[in-house]
PDB file of C-alpha atoms in Angstrom:
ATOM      1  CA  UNK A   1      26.978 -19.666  -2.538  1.00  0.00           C
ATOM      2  CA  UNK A   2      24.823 -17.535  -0.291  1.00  0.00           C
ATOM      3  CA  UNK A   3      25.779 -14.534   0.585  1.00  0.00           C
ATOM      4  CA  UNK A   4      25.202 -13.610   4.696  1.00  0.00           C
ATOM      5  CA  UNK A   5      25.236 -10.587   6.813  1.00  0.00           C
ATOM      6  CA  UNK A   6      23.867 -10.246  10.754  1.00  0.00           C
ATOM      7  CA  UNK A   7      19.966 -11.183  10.591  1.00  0.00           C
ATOM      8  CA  UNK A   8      20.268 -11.692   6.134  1.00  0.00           C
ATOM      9  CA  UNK A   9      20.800 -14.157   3.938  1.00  0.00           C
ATOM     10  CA  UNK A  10      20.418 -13.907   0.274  1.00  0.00           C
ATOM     11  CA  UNK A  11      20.546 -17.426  -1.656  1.00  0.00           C
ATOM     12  CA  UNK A  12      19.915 -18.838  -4.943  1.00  0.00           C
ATOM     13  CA  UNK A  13      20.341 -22.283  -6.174  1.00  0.00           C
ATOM     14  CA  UNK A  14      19.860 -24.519  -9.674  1.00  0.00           C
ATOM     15  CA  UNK A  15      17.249 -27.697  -8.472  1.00  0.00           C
ATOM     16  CA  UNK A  16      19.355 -30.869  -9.432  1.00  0.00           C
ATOM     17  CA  UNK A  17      17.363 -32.576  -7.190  1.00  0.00           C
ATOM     18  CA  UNK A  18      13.835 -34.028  -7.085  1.00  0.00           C
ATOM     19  CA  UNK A  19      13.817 -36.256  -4.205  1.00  0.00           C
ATOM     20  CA  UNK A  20      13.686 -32.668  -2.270  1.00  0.00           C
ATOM     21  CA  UNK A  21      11.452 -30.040  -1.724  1.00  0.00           C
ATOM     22  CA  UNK A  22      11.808 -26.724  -1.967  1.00  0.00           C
ATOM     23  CA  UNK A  23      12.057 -26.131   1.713  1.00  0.00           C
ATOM     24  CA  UNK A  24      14.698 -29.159   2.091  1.00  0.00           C
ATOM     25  CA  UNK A  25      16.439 -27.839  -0.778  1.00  0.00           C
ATOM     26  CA  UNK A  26      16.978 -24.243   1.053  1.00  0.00           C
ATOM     27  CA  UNK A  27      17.232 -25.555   4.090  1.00  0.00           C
ATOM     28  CA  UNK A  28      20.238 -27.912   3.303  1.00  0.00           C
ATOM     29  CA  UNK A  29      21.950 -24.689   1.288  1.00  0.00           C
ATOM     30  CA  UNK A  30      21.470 -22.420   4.087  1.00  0.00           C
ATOM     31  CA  UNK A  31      22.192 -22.449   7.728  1.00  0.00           C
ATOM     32  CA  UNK A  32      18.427 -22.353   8.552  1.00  0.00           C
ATOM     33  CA  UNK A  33      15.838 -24.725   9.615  1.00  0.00           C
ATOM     34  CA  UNK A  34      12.936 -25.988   7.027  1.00  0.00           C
ATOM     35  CA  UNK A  35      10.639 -24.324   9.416  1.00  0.00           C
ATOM     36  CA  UNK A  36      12.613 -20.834   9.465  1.00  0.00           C
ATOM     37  CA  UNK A  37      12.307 -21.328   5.396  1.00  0.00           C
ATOM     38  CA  UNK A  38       8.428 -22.129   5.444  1.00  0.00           C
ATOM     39  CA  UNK A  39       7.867 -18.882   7.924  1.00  0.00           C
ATOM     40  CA  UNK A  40       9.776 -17.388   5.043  1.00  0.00           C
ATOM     41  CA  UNK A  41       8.137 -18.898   1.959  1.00  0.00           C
ATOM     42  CA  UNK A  42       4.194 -17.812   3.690  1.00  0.00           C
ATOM     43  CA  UNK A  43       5.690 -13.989   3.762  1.00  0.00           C
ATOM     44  CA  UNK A  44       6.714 -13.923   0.403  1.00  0.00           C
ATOM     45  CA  UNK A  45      11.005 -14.059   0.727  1.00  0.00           C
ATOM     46  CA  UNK A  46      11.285 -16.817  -1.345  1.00  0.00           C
ATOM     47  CA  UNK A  47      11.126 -17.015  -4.878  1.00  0.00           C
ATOM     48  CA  UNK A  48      10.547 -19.657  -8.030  1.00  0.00           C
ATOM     49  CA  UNK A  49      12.440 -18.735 -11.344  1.00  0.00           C
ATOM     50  CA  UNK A  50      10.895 -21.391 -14.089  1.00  0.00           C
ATOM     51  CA  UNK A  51      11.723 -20.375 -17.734  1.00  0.00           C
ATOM     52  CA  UNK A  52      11.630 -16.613 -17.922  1.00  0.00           C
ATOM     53  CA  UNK A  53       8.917 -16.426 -15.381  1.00  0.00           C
ATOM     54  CA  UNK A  54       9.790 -15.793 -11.664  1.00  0.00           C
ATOM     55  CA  UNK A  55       7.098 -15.481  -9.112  1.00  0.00           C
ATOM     56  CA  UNK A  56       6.443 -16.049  -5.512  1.00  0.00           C
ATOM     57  CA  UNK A  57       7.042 -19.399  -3.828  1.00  0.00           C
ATOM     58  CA  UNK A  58       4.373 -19.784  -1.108  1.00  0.00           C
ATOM     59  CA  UNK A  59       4.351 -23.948  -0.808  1.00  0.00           C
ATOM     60  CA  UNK A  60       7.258 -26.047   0.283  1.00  0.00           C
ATOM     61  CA  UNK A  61       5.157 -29.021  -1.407  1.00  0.00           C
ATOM     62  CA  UNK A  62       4.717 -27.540  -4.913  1.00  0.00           C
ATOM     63  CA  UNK A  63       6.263 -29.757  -7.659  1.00  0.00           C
ATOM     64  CA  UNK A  64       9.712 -28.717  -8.979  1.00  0.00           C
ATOM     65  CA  UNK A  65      11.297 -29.163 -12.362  1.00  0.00           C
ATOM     66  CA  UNK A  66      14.832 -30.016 -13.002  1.00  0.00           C
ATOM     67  CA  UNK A  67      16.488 -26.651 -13.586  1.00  0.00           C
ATOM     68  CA  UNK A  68      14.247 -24.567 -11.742  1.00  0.00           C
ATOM     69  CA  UNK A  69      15.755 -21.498  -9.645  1.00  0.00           C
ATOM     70  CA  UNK A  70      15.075 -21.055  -6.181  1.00  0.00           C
ATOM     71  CA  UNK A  71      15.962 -17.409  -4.745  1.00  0.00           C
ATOM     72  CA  UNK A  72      15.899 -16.622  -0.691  1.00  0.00           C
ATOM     73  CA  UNK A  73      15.441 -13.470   0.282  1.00  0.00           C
ATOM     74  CA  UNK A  74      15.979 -13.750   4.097  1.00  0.00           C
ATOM     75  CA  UNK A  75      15.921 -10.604   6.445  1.00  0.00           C
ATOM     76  CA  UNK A  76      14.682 -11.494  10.045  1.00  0.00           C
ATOM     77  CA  UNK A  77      14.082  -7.975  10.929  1.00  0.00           C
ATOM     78  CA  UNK A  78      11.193  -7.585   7.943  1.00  0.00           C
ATOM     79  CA  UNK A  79       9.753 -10.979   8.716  1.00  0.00           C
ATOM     80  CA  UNK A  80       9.293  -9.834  12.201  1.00  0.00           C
ATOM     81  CA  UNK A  81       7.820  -6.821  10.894  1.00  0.00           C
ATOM     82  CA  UNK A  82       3.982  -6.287  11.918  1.00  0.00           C
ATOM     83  CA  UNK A  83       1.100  -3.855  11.495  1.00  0.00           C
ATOM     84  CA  UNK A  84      -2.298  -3.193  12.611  1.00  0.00           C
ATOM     85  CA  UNK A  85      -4.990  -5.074  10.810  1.00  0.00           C
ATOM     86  CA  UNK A  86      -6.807  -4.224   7.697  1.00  0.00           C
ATOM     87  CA  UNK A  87     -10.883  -3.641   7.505  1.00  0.00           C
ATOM     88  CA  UNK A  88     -12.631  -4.420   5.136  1.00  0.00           C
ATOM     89  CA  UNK A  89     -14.831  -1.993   3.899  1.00  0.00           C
ATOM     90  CA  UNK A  90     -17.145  -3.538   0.278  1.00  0.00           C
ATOM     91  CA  UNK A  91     -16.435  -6.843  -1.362  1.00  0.00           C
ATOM     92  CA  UNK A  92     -17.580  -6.156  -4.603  1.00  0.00           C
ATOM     93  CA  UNK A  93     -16.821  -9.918  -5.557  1.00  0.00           C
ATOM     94  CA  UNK A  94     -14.319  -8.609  -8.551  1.00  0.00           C
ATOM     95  CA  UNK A  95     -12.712  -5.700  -6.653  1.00  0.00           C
ATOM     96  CA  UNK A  96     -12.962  -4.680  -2.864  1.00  0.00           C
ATOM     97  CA  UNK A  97     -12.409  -1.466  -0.299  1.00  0.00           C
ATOM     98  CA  UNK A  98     -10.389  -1.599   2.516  1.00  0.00           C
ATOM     99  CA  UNK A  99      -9.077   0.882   5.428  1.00  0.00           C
ATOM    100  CA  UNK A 100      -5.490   0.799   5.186  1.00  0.00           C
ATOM    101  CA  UNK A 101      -3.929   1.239   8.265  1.00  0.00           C
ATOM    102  CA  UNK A 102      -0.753   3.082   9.438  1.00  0.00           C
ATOM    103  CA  UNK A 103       2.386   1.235   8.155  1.00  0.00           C
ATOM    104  CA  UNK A 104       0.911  -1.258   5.989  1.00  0.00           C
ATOM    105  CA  UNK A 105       2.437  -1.041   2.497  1.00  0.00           C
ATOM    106  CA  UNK A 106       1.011  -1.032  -1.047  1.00  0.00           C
ATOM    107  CA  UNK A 107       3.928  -2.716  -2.567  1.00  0.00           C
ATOM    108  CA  UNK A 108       6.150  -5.518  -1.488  1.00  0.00           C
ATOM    109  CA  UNK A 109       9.625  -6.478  -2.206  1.00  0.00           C
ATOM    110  CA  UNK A 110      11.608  -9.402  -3.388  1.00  0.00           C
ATOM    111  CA  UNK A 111      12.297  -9.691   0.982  1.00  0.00           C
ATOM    112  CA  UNK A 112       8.521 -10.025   1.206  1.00  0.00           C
ATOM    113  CA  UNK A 113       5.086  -8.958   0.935  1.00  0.00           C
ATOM    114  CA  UNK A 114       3.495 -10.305   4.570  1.00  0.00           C
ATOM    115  CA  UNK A 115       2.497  -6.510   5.108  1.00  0.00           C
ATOM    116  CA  UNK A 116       1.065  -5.300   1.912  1.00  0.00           C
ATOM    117  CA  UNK A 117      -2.824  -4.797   1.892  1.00  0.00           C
ATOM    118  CA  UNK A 118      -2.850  -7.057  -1.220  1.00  0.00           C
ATOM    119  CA  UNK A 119      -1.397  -9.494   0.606  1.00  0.00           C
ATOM    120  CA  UNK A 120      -3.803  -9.108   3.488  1.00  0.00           C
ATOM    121  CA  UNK A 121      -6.775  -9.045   1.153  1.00  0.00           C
ATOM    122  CA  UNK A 122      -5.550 -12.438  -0.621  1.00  0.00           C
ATOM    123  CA  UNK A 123      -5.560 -13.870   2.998  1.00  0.00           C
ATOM    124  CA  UNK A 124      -8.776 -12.410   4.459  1.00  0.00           C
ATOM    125  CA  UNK A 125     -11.438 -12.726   1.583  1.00  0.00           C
ATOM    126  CA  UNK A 126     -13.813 -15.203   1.514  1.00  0.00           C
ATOM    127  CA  UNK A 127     -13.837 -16.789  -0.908  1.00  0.00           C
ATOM    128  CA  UNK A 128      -9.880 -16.582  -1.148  1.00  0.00           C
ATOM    129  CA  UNK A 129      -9.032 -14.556  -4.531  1.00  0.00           C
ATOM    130  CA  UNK A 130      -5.556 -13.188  -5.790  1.00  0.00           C
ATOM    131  CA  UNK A 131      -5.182  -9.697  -5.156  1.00  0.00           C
ATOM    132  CA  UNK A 132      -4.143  -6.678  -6.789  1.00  0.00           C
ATOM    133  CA  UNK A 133      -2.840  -3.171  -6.405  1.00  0.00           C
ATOM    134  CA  UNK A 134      -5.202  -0.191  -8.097  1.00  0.00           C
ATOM    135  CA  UNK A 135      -3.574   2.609  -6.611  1.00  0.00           C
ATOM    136  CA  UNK A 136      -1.504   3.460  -3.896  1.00  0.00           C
ATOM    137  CA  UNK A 137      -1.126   5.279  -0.613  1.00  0.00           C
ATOM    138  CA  UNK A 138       2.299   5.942   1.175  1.00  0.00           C
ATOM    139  CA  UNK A 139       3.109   3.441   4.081  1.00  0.00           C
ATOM    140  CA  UNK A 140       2.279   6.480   6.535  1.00  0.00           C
ATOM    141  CA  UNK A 141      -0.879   7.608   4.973  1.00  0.00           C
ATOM    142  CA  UNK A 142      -4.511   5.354   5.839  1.00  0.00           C
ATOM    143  CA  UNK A 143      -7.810   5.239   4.160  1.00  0.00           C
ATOM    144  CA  UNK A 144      -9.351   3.585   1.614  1.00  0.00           C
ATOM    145  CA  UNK A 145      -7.871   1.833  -1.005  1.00  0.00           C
ATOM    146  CA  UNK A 146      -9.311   0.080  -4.135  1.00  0.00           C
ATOM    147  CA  UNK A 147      -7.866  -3.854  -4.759  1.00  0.00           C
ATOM    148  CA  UNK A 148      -8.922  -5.767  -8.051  1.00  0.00           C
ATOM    149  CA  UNK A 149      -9.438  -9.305  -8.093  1.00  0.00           C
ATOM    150  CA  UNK A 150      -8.790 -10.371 -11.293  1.00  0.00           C
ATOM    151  CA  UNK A 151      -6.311  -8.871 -13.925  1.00  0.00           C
ATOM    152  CA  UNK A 152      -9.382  -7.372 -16.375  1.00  0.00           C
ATOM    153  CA  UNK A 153     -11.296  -5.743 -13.592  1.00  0.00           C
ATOM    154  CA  UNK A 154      -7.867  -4.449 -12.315  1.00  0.00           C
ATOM    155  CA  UNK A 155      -7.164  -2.777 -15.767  1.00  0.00           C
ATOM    156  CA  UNK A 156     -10.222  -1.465 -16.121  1.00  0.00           C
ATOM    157  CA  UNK A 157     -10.568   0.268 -12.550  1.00  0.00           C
ATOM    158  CA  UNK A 158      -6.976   1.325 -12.941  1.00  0.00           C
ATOM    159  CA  UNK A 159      -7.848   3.106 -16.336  1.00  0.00           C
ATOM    160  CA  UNK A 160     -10.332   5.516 -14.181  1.00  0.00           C
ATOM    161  CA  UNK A 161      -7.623   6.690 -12.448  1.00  0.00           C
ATOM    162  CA  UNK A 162      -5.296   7.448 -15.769  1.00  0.00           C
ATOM    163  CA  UNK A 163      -8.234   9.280 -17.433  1.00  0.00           C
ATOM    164  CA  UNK A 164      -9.813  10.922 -13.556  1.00  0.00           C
ATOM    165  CA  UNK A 165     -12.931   9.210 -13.910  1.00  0.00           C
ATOM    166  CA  UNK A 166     -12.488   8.964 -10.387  1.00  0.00           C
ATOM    167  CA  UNK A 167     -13.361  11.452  -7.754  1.00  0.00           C
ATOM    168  CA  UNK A 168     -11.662  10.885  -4.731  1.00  0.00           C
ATOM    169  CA  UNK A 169     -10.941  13.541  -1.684  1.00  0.00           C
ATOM    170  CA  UNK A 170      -8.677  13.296   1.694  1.00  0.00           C
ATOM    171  CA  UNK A 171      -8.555  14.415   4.708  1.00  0.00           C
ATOM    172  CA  UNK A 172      -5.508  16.235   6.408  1.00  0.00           C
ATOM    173  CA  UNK A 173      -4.416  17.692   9.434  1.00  0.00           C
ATOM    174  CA  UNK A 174      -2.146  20.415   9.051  1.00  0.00           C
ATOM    175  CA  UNK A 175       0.599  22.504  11.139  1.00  0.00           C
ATOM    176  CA  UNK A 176      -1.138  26.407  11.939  1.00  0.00           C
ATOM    177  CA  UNK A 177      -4.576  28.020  10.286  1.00  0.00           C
ATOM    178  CA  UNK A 178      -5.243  26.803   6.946  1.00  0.00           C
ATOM    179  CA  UNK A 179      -6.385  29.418   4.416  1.00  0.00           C
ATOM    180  CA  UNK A 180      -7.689  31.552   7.329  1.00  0.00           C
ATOM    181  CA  UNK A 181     -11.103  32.005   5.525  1.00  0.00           C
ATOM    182  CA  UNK A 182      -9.829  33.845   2.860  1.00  0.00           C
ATOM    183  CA  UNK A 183     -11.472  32.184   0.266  1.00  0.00           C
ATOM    184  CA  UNK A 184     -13.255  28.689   0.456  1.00  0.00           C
ATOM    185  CA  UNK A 185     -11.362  26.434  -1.309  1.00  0.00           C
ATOM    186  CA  UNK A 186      -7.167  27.424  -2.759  1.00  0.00           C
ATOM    187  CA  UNK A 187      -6.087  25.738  -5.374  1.00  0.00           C
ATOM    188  CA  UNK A 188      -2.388  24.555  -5.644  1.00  0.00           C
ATOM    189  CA  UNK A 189      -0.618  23.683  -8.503  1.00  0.00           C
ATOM    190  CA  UNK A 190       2.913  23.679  -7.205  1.00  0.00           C
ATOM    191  CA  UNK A 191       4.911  21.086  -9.934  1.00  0.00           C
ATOM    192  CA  UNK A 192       6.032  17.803  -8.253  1.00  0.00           C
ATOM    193  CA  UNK A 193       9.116  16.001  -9.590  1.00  0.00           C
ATOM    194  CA  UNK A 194       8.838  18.319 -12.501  1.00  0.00           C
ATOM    195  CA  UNK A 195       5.135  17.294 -13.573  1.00  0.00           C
ATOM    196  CA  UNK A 196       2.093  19.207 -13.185  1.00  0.00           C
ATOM    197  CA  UNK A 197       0.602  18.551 -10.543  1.00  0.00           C
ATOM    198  CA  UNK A 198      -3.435  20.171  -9.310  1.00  0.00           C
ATOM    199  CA  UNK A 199      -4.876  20.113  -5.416  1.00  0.00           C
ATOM    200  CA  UNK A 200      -8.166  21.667  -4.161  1.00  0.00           C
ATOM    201  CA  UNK A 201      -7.642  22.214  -0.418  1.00  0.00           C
ATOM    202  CA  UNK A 202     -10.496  23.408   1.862  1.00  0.00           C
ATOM    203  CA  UNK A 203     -10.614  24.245   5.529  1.00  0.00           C
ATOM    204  CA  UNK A 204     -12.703  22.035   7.588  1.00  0.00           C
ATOM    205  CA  UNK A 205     -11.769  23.325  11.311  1.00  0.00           C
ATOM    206  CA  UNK A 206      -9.446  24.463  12.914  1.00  0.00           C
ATOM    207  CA  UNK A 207      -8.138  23.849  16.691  1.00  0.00           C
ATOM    208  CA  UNK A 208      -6.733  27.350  18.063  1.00  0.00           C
ATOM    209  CA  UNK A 209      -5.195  25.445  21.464  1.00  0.00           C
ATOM    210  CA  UNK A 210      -3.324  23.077  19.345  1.00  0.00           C
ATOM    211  CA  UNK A 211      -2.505  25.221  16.113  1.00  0.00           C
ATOM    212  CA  UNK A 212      -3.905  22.337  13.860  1.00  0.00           C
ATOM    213  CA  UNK A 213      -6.421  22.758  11.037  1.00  0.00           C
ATOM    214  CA  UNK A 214      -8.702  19.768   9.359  1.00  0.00           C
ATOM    215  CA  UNK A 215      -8.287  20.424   6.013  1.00  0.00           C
ATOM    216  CA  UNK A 216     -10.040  18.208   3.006  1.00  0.00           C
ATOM    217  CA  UNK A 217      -8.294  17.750  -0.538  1.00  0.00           C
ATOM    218  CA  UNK A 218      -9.464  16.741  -3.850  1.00  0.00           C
ATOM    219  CA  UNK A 219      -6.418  15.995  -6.050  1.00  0.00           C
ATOM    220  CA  UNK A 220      -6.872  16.236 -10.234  1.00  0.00           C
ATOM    221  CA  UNK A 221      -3.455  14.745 -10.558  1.00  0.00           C
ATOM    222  CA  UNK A 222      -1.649  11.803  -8.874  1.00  0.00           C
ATOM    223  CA  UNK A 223       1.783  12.272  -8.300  1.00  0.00           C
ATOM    224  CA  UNK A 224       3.743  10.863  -5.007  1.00  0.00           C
ATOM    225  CA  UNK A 225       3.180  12.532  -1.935  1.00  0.00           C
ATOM    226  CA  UNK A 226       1.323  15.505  -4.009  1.00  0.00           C
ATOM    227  CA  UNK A 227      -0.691  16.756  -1.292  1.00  0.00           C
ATOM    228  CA  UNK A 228       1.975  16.417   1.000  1.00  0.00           C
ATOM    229  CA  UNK A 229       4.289  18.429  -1.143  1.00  0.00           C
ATOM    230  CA  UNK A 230       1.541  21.053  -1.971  1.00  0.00           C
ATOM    231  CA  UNK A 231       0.289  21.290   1.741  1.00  0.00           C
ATOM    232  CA  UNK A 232       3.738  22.190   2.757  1.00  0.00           C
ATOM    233  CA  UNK A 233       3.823  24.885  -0.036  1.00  0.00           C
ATOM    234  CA  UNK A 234       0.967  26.596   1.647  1.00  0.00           C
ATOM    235  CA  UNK A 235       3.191  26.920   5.353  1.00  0.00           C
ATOM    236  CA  UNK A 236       0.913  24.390   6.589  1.00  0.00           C
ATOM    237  CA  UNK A 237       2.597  20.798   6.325  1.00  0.00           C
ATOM    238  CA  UNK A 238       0.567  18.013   7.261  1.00  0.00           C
ATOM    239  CA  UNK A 239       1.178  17.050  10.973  1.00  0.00           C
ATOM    240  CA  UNK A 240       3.569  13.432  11.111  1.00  0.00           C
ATOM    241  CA  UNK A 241       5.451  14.750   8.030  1.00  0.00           C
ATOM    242  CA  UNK A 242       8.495  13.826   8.617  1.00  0.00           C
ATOM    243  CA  UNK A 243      10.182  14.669   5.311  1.00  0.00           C
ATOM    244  CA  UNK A 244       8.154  17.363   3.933  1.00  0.00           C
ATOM    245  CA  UNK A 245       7.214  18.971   7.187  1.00  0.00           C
ATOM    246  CA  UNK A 246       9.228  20.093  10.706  1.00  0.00           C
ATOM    247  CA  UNK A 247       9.972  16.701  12.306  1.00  0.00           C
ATOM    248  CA  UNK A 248       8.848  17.064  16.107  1.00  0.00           C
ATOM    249  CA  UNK A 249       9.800  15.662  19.733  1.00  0.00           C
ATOM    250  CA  UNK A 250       7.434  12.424  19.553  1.00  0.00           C
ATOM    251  CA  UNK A 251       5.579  13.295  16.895  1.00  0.00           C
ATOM    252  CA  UNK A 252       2.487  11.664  16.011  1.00  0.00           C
ATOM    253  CA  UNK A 253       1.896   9.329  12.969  1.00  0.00           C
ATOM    254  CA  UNK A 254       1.205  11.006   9.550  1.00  0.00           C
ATOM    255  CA  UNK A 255      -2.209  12.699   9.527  1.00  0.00           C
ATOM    256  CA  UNK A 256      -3.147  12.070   5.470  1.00  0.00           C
ATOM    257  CA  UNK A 257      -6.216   9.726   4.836  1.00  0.00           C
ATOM    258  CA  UNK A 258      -8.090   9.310   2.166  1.00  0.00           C
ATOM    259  CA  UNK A 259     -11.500   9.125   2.480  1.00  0.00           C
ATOM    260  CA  UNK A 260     -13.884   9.227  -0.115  1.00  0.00           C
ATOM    261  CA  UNK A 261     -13.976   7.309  -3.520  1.00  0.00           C
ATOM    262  CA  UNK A 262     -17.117   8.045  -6.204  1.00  0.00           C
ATOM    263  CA  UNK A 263     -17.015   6.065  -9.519  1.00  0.00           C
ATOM    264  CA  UNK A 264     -18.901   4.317 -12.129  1.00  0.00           C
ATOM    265  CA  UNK A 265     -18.223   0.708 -11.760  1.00  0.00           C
ATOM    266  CA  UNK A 266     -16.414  -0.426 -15.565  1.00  0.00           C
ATOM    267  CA  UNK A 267     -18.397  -3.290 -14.866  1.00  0.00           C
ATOM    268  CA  UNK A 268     -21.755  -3.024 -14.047  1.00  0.00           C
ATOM    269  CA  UNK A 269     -22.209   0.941 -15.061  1.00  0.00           C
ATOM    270  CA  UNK A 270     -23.492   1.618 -11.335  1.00  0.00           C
ATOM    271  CA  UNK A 271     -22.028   4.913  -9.818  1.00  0.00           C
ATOM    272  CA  UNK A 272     -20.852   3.398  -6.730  1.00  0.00           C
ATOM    273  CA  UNK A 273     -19.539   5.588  -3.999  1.00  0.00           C
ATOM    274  CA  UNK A 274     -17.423   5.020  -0.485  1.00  0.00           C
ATOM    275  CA  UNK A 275     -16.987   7.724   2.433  1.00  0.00           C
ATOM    276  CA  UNK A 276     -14.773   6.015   5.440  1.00  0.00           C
ATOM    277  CA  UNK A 277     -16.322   5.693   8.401  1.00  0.00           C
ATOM    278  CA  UNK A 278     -16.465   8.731  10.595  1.00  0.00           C
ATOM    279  CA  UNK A 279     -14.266   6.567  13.327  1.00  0.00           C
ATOM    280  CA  UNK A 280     -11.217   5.920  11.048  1.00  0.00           C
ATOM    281  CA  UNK A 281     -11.072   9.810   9.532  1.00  0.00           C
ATOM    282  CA  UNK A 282      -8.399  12.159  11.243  1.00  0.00           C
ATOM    283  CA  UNK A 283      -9.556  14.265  14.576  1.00  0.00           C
ATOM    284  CA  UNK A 284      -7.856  17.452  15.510  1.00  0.00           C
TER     285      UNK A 284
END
């Protein structure tokens, strides 16, 4: 029986029936409308268990089979979610560059995936190709992130990043003056979650009247929210930090984007190299 609180549902259901569709099927289980279920399916809440294989249901018209599972994952206030638009930045044909933008996620979950920049890829490319996650960059960060478009280039690209093959630097801005030109670039190697954990920090400017410094980082190491962590181990959080840093009276968004990626394509054996577009880096 499905299981409702205000604005979710949560439902899963045996097919016994092949006269119905997927979306009729939910629809008649549930107290919403095939349309509401449809708006649901497209944003990824509704799932198809066949076998031992469960995956995304995106088509109220794809063919069941007696004793498939349908599961609804139904939560109005993530389906109403938004977020600014993606840009694409190189279509390599097997793997593409985007600007991720504040907000949108790298990952989705089983309530949906209508916001990830996978997602947005899969629905933006021409011609349309699955999508999938290299790397990652926290929902507040921007910049550039790598997709795959098949599962060998994927691998492959995703092994440069075990084995830093892959030089890639950010940009931060940052609470007070950074390093105040003691030396050119400080090193931090503050563990994070217990692993070791490298960051190359460099001051870029700084803005006396508003106490923020433009700071770029190269990271040897990849662990979650690493410069973030090691920024705030300096005395100089990055600015929108809201757990790591001194949350403010309206404070701005996170200022952490990446925005340069150098590599030689698995591929092809080109060195192929990305810097983001002066407009989308951080400004003090």
């Amino acid at each position: 029986m499905p299981q409702t609180t205000p604005n979710m549902l949560e439902s899963h259901l045996t097919v016994n029936n092949l006269e119905l569709d997927a979306a009729s099927l939910l629809a008649a289980e549930t107290a919403l409308s095939k349309q509401q279920i449809k708006q649901a399916m497209n944003k990824g809440a509704v799932w198809l268990t066949r076998g031992k294989q469960t995956q995304r249901l995106r088509r109220a018209k794809r063919a069941l089979k007696l004793g498939d599972e349908l599961h609804l994952y139904y939560n109005q206030d993530v389906l109403d979610h938004t977020v600014d638009a993606a840009e694409l930045i190189f279509d390599g044909g097997q793997y593409s560059i985007w600007y991720k933008p504040y907000g949108m996620l790298c990952q989705g979950s089983k309530w949906g995936d209508h916001t990830t920049i996978n997602r947005y890829a899969e629905t933006h490319l021409t011609p349309d190709r699955p999508a999938f996650i290299i790397h990652r960059l926290d929902r507040a960060a921007t910049g550039l992130v790598l997709i795959g478009h098949s599962k060998k280039t994927t691998a492959a690209l995703a092994r440069l990043f075990e084995i830093r093959e892959l030089e890639k630097y950010y940009q931060v801005i940052v609470e007070g003056q950074f390093n105040s030109g003691i030396q050119d670039t400080l090193t931090l190697e503050t563990d994070v979650d217990g692993k070791t954990a490298r960051s190359h920090a460099s001051l870029l400017a700084f803005d006396e009247q508003k106490n923020h410094s433009l700071v770029q980082v190269k990271i040897e190491s990849g662990r979650k929210h690493q410069i973030r962590i090691h920024m705030a181990s300096t005395g100089h959080p990055v600015v929108g930090d809201r757990l790591h840093g001194i949350a403010k009276e309206g404070e701005v968004n996170l200022q952490l984007t990446s925005c340069y990626l150098k590599f030689i394509c698995p591929m092809t054996g080109e060195i192929k190299e990305f810097t983001l577009p002066d407009r989308l880096k951080p400004k003090l």
